[in-house]
Short mmCIF file of C-alpha atoms in Angstrom, two decimals:
data_model
loop_
_atom_site.label_atom_id
_atom_site.label_comp_id
_atom_site.label_asym_id
_atom_site.label_seq_id
_atom_site.Cartn_x
_atom_site.Cartn_y
_atom_site.Cartn_z
CA ASP A 25 -14.59 -15.10 1.73
CA ALA A 26 -14.63 -11.85 -0.24
CA GLY A 27 -11.65 -9.53 -0.06
CA VAL A 28 -11.67 -5.81 -0.72
CA THR A 29 -13.59 -5.07 -3.91
CA GLN A 30 -13.34 -1.94 -6.01
CA SER A 31 -15.31 -0.65 -8.96
CA PRO A 32 -14.85 0.07 -11.72
CA THR A 33 -11.60 -1.71 -12.59
CA HIS A 34 -10.77 0.65 -15.45
CA LEU A 35 -11.96 4.12 -16.32
CA ILE A 36 -11.13 6.67 -18.99
CA LYS A 37 -12.10 10.30 -18.36
CA THR A 38 -11.48 13.63 -20.05
CA ARG A 39 -9.68 16.53 -18.39
CA GLY A 40 -12.05 18.64 -16.29
CA GLN A 41 -14.50 15.81 -15.67
CA HIS A 42 -15.44 14.31 -12.33
CA VAL A 43 -14.98 10.69 -11.23
CA THR A 44 -16.34 8.52 -8.41
CA LEU A 45 -14.55 5.35 -7.34
CA ARG A 46 -16.10 2.80 -5.04
CA CYS A 47 -14.78 0.37 -2.47
CA SER A 48 -16.28 -2.39 -0.35
CA PRO A 49 -14.08 -3.47 2.57
CA ILE A 50 -13.59 -6.95 3.95
CA SER A 51 -16.57 -7.93 6.06
CA GLY A 52 -16.05 -6.70 9.62
CA HIS A 53 -13.41 -4.12 8.71
CA LYS A 54 -14.43 -0.63 9.75
CA SER A 55 -11.40 1.27 8.48
CA VAL A 56 -10.98 2.17 4.80
CA SER A 57 -8.05 4.02 3.30
CA TRP A 58 -7.43 5.30 -0.21
CA TYR A 59 -4.08 5.41 -1.98
CA GLN A 60 -2.88 6.67 -5.33
CA GLN A 61 -0.18 4.67 -7.10
CA VAL A 62 1.55 6.25 -10.06
CA LEU A 63 3.39 3.85 -12.36
CA GLY A 64 6.78 2.93 -10.93
CA GLN A 65 6.14 4.39 -7.48
CA GLY A 66 4.82 3.25 -4.14
CA PRO A 67 1.23 3.98 -3.09
CA GLN A 68 0.63 7.48 -1.71
CA PHE A 69 -1.88 7.97 1.10
CA ILE A 70 -4.96 10.05 0.23
CA PHE A 71 -7.57 9.48 2.96
CA GLN A 72 -8.48 7.24 5.86
CA TYR A 73 -11.99 6.77 7.21
CA TYR A 74 -13.07 4.95 10.32
CA GLU A 75 -16.69 4.62 11.42
CA LYS A 76 -17.68 7.19 8.78
CA GLU A 77 -15.30 9.81 10.12
CA GLU A 78 -12.20 11.10 8.36
CA ARG A 79 -9.17 10.08 10.39
CA GLY A 80 -6.40 11.17 8.08
CA ARG A 81 -5.74 13.13 4.93
CA GLY A 82 -2.65 13.04 2.75
CA ASN A 83 -1.07 15.82 0.75
CA PHE A 84 -3.66 15.98 -2.02
CA PRO A 85 -5.64 19.02 -3.28
CA ASP A 86 -9.22 19.75 -2.28
CA ARG A 87 -10.36 18.31 -5.62
CA PHE A 88 -10.07 14.96 -3.85
CA SER A 89 -12.79 14.04 -1.38
CA ALA A 90 -14.16 10.86 0.11
CA ARG A 91 -16.83 9.50 2.37
CA GLN A 92 -17.73 6.30 4.16
CA PHE A 93 -21.20 4.86 4.41
CA PRO A 94 -22.96 3.09 7.33
CA ASN A 95 -22.07 -0.29 5.79
CA TYR A 96 -18.38 0.82 5.80
CA SER A 97 -18.14 0.99 2.02
CA SER A 98 -16.47 4.10 0.70
CA GLU A 99 -16.34 6.45 -2.27
CA LEU A 100 -13.46 8.54 -3.53
CA ASN A 101 -14.40 11.56 -5.61
CA VAL A 102 -12.07 13.58 -7.77
CA ASN A 103 -13.23 16.82 -9.40
CA ALA A 104 -11.74 18.81 -12.29
CA LEU A 105 -9.55 15.92 -13.43
CA LEU A 106 -6.02 16.67 -14.57
CA LEU A 107 -3.76 14.52 -16.74
CA GLY A 108 -1.59 13.99 -13.67
CA ASP A 109 -4.46 12.26 -11.89
CA SER A 110 -3.93 9.24 -14.12
CA ALA A 111 -2.96 6.43 -11.76
CA LEU A 112 -4.04 3.25 -10.04
CA TYR A 113 -6.33 4.09 -7.14
CA LEU A 114 -6.19 1.54 -4.36
CA CYS A 115 -8.54 1.02 -1.48
CA ALA A 116 -7.38 -0.80 1.64
CA SER A 117 -9.41 -2.06 4.55
CA SER A 118 -8.13 -2.77 8.01
CA LEU A 119 -9.26 -4.29 11.27
CA GLY A 120 -6.18 -3.28 13.22
CA PHE A 121 -2.63 -3.22 12.00
CA GLY A 122 -2.74 -5.08 8.69
CA ALA A 123 -4.08 -3.28 5.61
CA PHE A 124 -5.47 -5.36 2.74
CA PHE A 125 -5.76 -3.86 -0.71
CA GLY A 126 -8.37 -4.19 -3.40
CA GLN A 127 -7.40 -4.76 -7.02
CA GLY A 128 -7.59 -1.05 -7.71
CA THR A 129 -9.20 1.22 -10.27
CA ARG A 130 -6.98 2.18 -13.19
CA LEU A 131 -7.92 5.79 -14.04
CA THR A 132 -6.72 7.29 -17.30
CA VAL A 133 -7.30 11.00 -17.91
CA VAL A 134 -7.04 12.10 -21.54
CA GLY B 20 5.79 13.57 8.43
CA GLU B 21 7.15 10.07 7.98
CA ASN B 22 9.70 9.39 5.25
CA VAL B 23 10.64 5.86 4.18
CA GLU B 24 13.68 5.13 2.05
CA GLN B 25 14.14 1.75 0.38
CA HIS B 26 17.07 0.16 -1.39
CA PRO B 27 18.11 -1.30 -3.67
CA SER B 28 15.69 -0.22 -6.38
CA THR B 29 16.47 -3.34 -8.41
CA LEU B 30 17.85 -6.69 -7.33
CA SER B 31 18.71 -9.71 -9.43
CA VAL B 32 19.54 -13.02 -7.79
CA GLN B 33 20.07 -16.60 -8.90
CA GLU B 34 17.34 -19.05 -8.00
CA GLY B 35 18.11 -20.56 -4.61
CA ASP B 36 20.12 -17.57 -3.40
CA SER B 37 18.95 -15.13 -0.72
CA ALA B 38 17.62 -11.62 -1.29
CA VAL B 39 17.74 -8.74 1.18
CA ILE B 40 15.86 -5.46 0.90
CA LYS B 41 16.47 -2.63 3.37
CA CYS B 42 14.36 0.31 4.50
CA THR B 43 14.87 3.23 6.83
CA TYR B 44 12.22 5.42 8.41
CA SER B 45 12.30 8.84 9.99
CA ASP B 46 9.44 9.00 12.51
CA SER B 47 10.36 7.38 15.81
CA ALA B 48 6.62 7.14 16.60
CA SER B 49 6.10 4.59 13.81
CA ASN B 50 5.07 1.29 15.35
CA TYR B 51 4.14 -1.06 12.52
CA PHE B 52 6.11 -2.11 9.47
CA PRO B 53 4.48 -4.23 6.75
CA TRP B 54 5.98 -5.56 3.54
CA TYR B 55 3.99 -5.89 0.34
CA LYS B 56 4.60 -7.86 -2.83
CA GLN B 57 3.13 -6.48 -6.03
CA GLU B 58 3.14 -8.47 -9.24
CA LEU B 59 2.61 -6.71 -12.54
CA GLY B 60 -0.94 -5.44 -12.87
CA LYS B 61 -2.01 -6.80 -9.49
CA ARG B 62 -2.77 -5.45 -6.06
CA PRO B 63 -0.12 -5.06 -3.34
CA GLN B 64 -0.24 -8.22 -1.25
CA LEU B 65 0.72 -8.18 2.42
CA ILE B 66 3.40 -10.85 2.88
CA ILE B 67 4.78 -10.19 6.35
CA ASP B 68 4.72 -7.48 8.98
CA ILE B 69 6.37 -6.60 12.27
CA ARG B 70 5.41 -4.44 15.20
CA SER B 71 7.78 -2.15 17.05
CA ASN B 72 7.91 -4.37 20.15
CA VAL B 73 9.42 -7.26 18.16
CA GLY B 74 12.92 -7.50 16.69
CA GLU B 75 12.44 -10.32 14.22
CA LYS B 76 9.65 -12.32 12.64
CA LYS B 77 9.85 -15.30 10.32
CA ASP B 78 7.33 -17.01 8.06
CA GLN B 79 8.77 -19.94 6.10
CA ARG B 80 11.26 -18.47 3.60
CA ILE B 81 10.53 -14.87 4.53
CA ALA B 82 11.82 -12.97 7.55
CA VAL B 83 11.77 -9.36 8.66
CA THR B 84 14.10 -7.69 11.16
CA LEU B 85 13.62 -4.36 12.90
CA ASN B 86 16.20 -2.13 14.56
CA LYS B 87 14.27 0.62 16.35
CA THR B 88 17.37 2.44 17.52
CA ALA B 89 18.73 2.78 14.01
CA LYS B 90 15.22 3.13 12.53
CA HIS B 91 15.70 0.52 9.88
CA PHE B 92 14.04 -2.75 8.94
CA SER B 93 14.84 -5.40 6.39
CA LEU B 94 13.16 -8.15 4.40
CA HIS B 95 15.04 -11.41 3.91
CA ILE B 96 13.94 -14.01 1.38
CA THR B 97 15.82 -17.31 1.43
CA GLU B 98 15.92 -20.03 -1.23
CA THR B 99 14.46 -17.67 -3.81
CA GLN B 100 12.21 -19.06 -6.53
CA PRO B 101 11.17 -17.57 -9.89
CA GLU B 102 7.69 -16.87 -8.47
CA ASP B 103 9.30 -14.51 -5.96
CA SER B 104 9.97 -12.12 -8.86
CA ALA B 105 7.91 -8.98 -8.24
CA VAL B 106 8.14 -5.45 -6.84
CA TYR B 107 8.43 -5.35 -3.06
CA PHE B 108 7.40 -2.33 -0.99
CA CYS B 109 8.17 -1.62 2.62
CA ALA B 110 5.93 0.68 4.62
CA ALA B 111 5.72 2.31 8.02
CA LYS B 112 2.67 3.29 10.01
CA SER B 113 2.76 6.25 12.37
CA SER B 114 -0.44 8.22 12.99
CA GLY B 115 -3.79 6.53 12.53
CA ASP B 116 -3.82 3.98 9.73
CA LYS B 117 -1.68 5.99 7.35
CA LEU B 118 0.98 3.88 5.68
CA THR B 119 4.01 5.60 4.18
CA PHE B 120 5.57 3.43 1.48
CA GLY B 121 9.09 3.11 0.20
CA THR B 122 9.85 3.50 -3.49
CA GLY B 123 9.91 -0.23 -4.17
CA THR B 124 12.47 -2.89 -5.10
CA ARG B 125 12.12 -4.82 -8.33
CA LEU B 126 13.34 -8.35 -7.59
CA ALA B 127 14.22 -10.66 -10.45
CA VAL B 128 15.01 -14.30 -9.71
CA ARG B 129 16.98 -15.93 -12.52
CA PRO B 130 16.16 -19.62 -13.08
#
């Protein structure tokens, strides 16, 4: 029984570049959310998608965007990377109340 | 928007003792309160949750209590074991599926 899967697990990018992170939710889950977790802090909400529609957006700049596909998988895109974007990016899928996280993508911007 | 405060930031207990972590929230519309355990380098793992129509929930050595009037909820771990050592996050859900997390509590259980 597969949980939430994310790819890639680690990524190193240069300032100014663009990155795409991918997430496959638990089978049957239609809601996908993205969070950013900086070392030593709790996850911060970026986006939520349900049935391919954006249902919520956190306090992040327009450089961050996302989408959800018909199979409920999702992509998070970040343009013009800054050093401060270095973090663990977590995807969570949900069927109702409980949110279950993937292992995350560790993004390092140099 | 919602604001969740969590304390203490660090907690050290002797194996077998109890540990209590407390959180407060600001948005009275919040209706769901999960707790996550995150071990070093791993994903946050949902360990217990409570909805706003329930005052207490227990699962083996873990329990959560909710006081809606005071807008605070707590995690109680009894008979702590070394494998309970991790960072614990509380969270609150208000609008949609957005979870607002606390700042985390690093729990160390001394053998």
